[in-house]
GROMACS .gro file of C-alpha atoms in nm:
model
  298
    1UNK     CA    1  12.121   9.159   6.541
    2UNK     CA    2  12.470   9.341   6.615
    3UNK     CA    3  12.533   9.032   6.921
    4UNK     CA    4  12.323   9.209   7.175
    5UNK     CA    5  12.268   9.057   7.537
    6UNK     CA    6  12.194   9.175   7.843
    7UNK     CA    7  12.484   9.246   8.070
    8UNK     CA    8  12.560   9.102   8.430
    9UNK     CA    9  12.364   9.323   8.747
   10UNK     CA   10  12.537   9.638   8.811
   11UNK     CA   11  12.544   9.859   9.092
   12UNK     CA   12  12.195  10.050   9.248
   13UNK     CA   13  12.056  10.364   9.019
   14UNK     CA   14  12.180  10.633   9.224
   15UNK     CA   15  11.997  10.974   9.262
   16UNK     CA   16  12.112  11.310   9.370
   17UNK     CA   17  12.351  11.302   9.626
   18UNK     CA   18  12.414  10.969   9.563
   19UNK     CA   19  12.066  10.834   9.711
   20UNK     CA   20  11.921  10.583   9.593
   21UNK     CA   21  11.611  10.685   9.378
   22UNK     CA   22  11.289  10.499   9.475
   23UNK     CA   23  10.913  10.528   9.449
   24UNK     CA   24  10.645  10.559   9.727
   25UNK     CA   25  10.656  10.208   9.741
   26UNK     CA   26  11.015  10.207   9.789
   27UNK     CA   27  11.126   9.990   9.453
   28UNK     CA   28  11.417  10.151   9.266
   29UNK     CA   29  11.327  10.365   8.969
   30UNK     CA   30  11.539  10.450   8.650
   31UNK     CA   31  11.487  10.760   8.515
   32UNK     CA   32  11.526  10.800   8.132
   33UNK     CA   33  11.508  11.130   7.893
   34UNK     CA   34  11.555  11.257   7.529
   35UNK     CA   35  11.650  11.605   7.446
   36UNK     CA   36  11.749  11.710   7.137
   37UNK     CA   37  12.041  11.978   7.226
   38UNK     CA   38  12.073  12.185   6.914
   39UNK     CA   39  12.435  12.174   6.909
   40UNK     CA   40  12.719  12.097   7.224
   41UNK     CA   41  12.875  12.412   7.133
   42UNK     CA   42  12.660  12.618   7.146
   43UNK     CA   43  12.393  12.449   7.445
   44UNK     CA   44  12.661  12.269   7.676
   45UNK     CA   45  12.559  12.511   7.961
   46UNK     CA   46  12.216  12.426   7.895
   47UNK     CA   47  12.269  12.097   7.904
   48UNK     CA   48  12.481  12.084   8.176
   49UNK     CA   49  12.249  12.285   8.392
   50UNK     CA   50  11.919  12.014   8.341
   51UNK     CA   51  12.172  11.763   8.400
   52UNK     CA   52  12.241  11.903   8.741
   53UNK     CA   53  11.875  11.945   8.820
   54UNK     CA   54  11.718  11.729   8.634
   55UNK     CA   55  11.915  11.404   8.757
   56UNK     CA   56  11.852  11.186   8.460
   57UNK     CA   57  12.020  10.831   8.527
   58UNK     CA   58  12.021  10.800   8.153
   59UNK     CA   59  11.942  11.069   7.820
   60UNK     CA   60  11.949  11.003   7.476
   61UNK     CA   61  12.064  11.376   7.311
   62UNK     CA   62  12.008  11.500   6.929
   63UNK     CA   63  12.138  11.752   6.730
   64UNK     CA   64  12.466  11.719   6.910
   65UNK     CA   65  12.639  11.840   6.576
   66UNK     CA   66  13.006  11.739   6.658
   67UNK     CA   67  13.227  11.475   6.588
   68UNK     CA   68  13.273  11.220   6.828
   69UNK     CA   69  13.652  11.377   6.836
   70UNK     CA   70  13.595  11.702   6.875
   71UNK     CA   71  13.274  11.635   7.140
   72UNK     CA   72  13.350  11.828   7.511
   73UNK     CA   73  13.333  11.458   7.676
   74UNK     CA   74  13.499  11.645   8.009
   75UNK     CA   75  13.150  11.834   8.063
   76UNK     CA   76  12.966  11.555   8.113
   77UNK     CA   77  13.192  11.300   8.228
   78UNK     CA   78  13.266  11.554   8.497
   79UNK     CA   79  12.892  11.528   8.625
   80UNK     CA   80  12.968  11.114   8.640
   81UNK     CA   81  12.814  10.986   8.363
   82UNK     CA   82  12.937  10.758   8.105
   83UNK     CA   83  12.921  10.904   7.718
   84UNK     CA   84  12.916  10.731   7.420
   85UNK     CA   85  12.890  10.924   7.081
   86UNK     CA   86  12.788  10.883   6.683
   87UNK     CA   87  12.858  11.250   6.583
   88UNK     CA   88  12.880  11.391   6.230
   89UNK     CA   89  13.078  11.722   6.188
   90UNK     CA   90  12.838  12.057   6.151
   91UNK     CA   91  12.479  11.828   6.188
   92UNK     CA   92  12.308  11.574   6.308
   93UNK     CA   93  12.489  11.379   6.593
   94UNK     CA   94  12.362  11.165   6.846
   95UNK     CA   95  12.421  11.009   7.242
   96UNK     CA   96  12.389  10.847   7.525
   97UNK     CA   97  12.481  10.977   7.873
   98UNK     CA   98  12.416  10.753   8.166
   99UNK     CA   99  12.504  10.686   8.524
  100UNK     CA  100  12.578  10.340   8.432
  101UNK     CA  101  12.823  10.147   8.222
  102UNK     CA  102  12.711  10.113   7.847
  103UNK     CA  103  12.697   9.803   7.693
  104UNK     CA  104  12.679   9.661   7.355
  105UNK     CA  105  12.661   9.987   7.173
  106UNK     CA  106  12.578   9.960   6.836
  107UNK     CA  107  12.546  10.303   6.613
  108UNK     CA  108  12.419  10.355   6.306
  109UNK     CA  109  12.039  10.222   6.172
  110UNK     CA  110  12.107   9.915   5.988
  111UNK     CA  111  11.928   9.860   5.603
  112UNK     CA  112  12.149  10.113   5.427
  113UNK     CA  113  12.542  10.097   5.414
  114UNK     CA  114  12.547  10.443   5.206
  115UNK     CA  115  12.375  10.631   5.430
  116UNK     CA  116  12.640  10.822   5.624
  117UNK     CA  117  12.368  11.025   5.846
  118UNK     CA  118  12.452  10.935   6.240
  119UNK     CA  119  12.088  10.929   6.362
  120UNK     CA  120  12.076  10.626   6.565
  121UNK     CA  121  12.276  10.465   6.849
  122UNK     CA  122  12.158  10.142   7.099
  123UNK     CA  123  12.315  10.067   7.398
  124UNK     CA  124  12.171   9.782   7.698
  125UNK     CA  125  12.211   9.932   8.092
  126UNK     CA  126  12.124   9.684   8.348
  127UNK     CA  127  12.013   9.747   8.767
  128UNK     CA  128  11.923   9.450   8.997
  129UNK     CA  129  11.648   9.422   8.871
  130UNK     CA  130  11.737   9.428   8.493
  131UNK     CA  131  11.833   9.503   8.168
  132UNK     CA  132  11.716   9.774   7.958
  133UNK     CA  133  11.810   9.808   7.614
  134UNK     CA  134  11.801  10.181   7.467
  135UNK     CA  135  11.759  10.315   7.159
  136UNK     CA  136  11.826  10.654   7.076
  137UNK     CA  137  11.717  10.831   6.727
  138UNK     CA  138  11.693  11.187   6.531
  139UNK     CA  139  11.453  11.083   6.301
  140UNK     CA  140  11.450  11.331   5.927
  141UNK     CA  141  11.273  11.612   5.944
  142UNK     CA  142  11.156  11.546   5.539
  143UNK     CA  143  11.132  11.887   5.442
  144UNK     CA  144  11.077  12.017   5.166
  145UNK     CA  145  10.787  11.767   5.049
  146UNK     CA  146  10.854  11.685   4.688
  147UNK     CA  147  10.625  11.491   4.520
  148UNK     CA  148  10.516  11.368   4.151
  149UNK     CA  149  10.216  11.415   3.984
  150UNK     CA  150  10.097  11.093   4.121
  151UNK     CA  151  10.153  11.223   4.519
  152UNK     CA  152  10.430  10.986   4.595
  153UNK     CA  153  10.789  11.111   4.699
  154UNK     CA  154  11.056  11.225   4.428
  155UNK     CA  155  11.318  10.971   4.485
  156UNK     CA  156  11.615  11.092   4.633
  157UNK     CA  157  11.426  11.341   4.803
  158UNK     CA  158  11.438  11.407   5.130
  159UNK     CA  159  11.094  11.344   5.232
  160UNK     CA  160  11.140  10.972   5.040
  161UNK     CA  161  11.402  10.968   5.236
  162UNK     CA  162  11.240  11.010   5.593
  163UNK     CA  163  11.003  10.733   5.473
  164UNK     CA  164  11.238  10.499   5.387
  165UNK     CA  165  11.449  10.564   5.680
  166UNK     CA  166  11.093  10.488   5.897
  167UNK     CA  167  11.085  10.171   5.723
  168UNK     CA  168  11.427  10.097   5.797
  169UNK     CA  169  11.373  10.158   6.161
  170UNK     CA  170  11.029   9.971   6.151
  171UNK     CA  171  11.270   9.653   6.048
  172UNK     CA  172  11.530   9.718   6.325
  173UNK     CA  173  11.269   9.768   6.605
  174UNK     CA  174  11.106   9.391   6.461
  175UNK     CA  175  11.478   9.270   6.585
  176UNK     CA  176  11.475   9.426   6.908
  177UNK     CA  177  11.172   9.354   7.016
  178UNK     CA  178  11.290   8.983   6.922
  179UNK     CA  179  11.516   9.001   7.263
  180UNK     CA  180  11.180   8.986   7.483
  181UNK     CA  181  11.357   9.207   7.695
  182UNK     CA  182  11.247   9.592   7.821
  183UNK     CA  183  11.311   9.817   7.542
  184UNK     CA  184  11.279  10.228   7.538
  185UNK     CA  185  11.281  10.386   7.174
  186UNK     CA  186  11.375  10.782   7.248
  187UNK     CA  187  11.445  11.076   7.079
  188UNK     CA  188  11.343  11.357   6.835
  189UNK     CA  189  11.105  11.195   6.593
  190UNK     CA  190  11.005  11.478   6.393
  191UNK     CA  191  10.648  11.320   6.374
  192UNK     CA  192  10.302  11.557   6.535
  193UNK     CA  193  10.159  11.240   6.608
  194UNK     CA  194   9.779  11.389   6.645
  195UNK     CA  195   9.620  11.721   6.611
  196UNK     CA  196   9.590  11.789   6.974
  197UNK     CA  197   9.975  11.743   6.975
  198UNK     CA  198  10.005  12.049   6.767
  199UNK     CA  199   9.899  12.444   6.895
  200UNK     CA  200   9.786  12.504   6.487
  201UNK     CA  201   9.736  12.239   6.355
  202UNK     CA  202   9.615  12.374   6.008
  203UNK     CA  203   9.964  12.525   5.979
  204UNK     CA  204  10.153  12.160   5.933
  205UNK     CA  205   9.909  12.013   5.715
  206UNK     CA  206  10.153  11.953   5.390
  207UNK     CA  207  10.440  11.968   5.679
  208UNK     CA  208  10.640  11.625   5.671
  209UNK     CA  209  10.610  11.642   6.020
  210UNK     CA  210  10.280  11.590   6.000
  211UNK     CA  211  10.159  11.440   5.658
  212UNK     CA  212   9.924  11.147   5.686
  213UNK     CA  213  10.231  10.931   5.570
  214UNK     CA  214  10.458  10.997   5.797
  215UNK     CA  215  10.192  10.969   6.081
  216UNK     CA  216  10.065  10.623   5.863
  217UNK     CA  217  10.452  10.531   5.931
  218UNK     CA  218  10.431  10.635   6.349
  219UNK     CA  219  10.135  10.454   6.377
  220UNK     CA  220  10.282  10.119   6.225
  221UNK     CA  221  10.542  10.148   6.458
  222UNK     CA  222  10.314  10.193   6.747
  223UNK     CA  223  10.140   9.874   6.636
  224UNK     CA  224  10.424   9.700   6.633
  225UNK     CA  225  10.359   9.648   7.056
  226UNK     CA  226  10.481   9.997   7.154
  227UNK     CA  227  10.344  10.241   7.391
  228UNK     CA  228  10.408  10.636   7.385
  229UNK     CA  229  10.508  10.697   7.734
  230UNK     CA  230  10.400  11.073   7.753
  231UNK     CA  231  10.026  10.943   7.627
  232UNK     CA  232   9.987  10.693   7.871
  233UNK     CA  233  10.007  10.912   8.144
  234UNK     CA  234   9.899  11.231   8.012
  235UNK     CA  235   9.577  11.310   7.782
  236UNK     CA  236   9.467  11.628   7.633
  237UNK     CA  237   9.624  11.921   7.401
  238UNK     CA  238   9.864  12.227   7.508
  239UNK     CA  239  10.172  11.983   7.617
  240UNK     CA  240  10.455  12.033   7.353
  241UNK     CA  241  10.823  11.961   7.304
  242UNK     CA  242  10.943  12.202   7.072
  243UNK     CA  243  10.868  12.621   6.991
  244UNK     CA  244  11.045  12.830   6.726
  245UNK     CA  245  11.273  13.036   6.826
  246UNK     CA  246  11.072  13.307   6.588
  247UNK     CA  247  10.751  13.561   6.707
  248UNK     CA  248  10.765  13.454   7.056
  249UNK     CA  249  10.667  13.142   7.009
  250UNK     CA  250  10.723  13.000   7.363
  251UNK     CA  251  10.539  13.277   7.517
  252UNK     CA  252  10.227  13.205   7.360
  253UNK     CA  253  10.234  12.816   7.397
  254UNK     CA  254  10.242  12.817   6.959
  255UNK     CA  255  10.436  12.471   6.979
  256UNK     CA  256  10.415  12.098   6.852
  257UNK     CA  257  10.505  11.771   7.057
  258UNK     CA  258  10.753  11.594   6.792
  259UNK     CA  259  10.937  11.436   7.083
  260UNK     CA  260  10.866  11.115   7.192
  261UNK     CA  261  10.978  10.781   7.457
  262UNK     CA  262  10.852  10.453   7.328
  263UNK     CA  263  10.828  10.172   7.548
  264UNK     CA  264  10.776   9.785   7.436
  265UNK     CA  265  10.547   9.538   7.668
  266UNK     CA  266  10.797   9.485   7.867
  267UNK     CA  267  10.899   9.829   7.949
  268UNK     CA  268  10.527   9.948   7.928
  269UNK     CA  269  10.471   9.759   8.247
  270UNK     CA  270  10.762   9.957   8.455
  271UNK     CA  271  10.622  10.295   8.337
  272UNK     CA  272  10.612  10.489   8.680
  273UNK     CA  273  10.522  10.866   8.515
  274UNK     CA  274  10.666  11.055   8.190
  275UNK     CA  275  10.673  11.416   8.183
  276UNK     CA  276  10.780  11.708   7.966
  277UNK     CA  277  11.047  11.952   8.131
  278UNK     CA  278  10.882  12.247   7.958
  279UNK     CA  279  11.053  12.523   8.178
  280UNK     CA  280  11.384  12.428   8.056
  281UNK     CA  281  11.276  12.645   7.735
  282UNK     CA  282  11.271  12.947   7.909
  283UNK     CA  283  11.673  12.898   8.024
  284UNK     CA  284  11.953  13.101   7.907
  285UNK     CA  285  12.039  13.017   7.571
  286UNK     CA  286  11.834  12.723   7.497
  287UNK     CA  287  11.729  12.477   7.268
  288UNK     CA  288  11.440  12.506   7.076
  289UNK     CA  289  11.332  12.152   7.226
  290UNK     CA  290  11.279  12.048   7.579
  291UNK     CA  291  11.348  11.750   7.722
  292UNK     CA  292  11.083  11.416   7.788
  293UNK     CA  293  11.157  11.199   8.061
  294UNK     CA  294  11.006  10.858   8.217
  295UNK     CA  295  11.076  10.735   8.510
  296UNK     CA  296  11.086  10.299   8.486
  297UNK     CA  297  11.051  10.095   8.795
  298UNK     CA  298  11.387   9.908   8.699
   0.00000   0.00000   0.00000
């Protein structure tokens, strides 16, 4: 299971200005986020800019679509957080930038040596009061669907191969959740988990991102023990992640929630609030996602 183990206490979650961030009832709170970038390049100022208002002790970032080489590590180790990188030249890419150290970083999703997509990375962070390991994932969008006369995937295709990379990650979270210890599962999924969680739902009927299988594949997950963060705090449609950048999409609220933080038991039971930073959409230059965040009592 890659020889993960929770590392030795670390030094208090700081917040901005170096304060200490804590609840009303005065216990230290980590706050985690995913946000799938769409590209360093090109959204670094965005980036930077939640980063610097946003205060994040830890994020999980998509899309960063560099190399870990050629990735502008100054720009965020200059804000004082650690980076650690599983890029892939042009696409793809993911990260994790926290306040603390990084331990026992493992990239890649194990159950297929051939696959060279980087879509997965793991590292453990520890306060006083714990460890938390971290997983951070671009899951395949799947489009197109191609299927055989019989409905099921053409092999080799690419929505096969979002299914099989679900089942993949199914088997991975099985290990983790093995360690008994608090466990957060981040990042662009590419999944509408429910029709409330899309503005037209009609329009992503045959979408992979929102075929009965792949939602048949989010739900097994879910049953494996996990609960989605932004659901357990917030109920109801019109909250989404992600708006095209086409037809003013933003404007008129025409979006889908496809990005998700999934806690285990253990980190189920430190869930302080999770929220969607909506606004960030209507920055300069942004991504066509926003960023999720949940704040852990940890």
């Amino acid at each position: 299971m890659g020889g993960v183990r929770a590392p030795d206490p670390l030094l208090p979650i700081t917040g901005r200005n170096g304060s200490v961030r804590r609840g009303k009832n005065g216990a230290r709170h980590m706050k985690i986020a995913s946000f799938n970038i769409n590209g360093i390049k090109a959204r670094g100022p965005a980036l930077v800019r939640w980063l610097e208002s946003a205060q994040p002790d830890l994020a999980v970032l998509q899309e960063i679509k560099s190399t870990d080489d050629t990735f502008p590590r100054a720009l965020i180790e200059d804000l004082g957080y650690n980076l650690e990188t599983h890029g892939q030249k042009g696409f793809n890419g993911v990260a994790i930038v926290s306040k603390l150290p990084l331990e026992d970083v493992t990239r890649g999703l194990p159950g297929d040596d051939s696959d060279p997509q980087a879509r997965w990375i793991e590292a453990t962070v520890s306060t006083e009061q714990g460890a938390l390991r971290v997983v951070g994932l671009y899951l395949p969008n799947g489009n197109p669907v191609e299927l055989e006369g019989d409905g099921t995937p053409v092999a080799g295709g690419k929505y096969a191969y979002k299914l099989a990379w679900m089942a993949r990650m199914e088997a991975r979270l099985r290990e983790l959740l093995a360690l008994e210890m608090p466990l957060a599962v981040m990042g662009d999924y590419n999944i509408i988990p429910q029709t409330e969680d899309a503005a037209r739902p009609d329009a992503w009927r045959d979408d992979a991102l929102f075929r009965l299988p792949s939602r048949k594949a989010y739900r097994r997950i879910l049953n494996l023990g996990f609960t989605e963060a932004f659901r357990a705090r917030t109920q109801g449609g019109g909250h989404y992640s992600f708006w095209d950048y086409q037809a003013g999409a933003f404007e008129r609220n025409d979006g889908i929630r496809i990005d998700h933080i999934l806690l285990n038991a253990y980190a189920a039971d430190l869930l302080q609030d999770c929220r969607i930073d909506s606004d960030v959409r209507a920055g300069e230059k942004p991504s066509d996602h926003v960023p999720i965040w949940a704040e852990l009592a940890l």
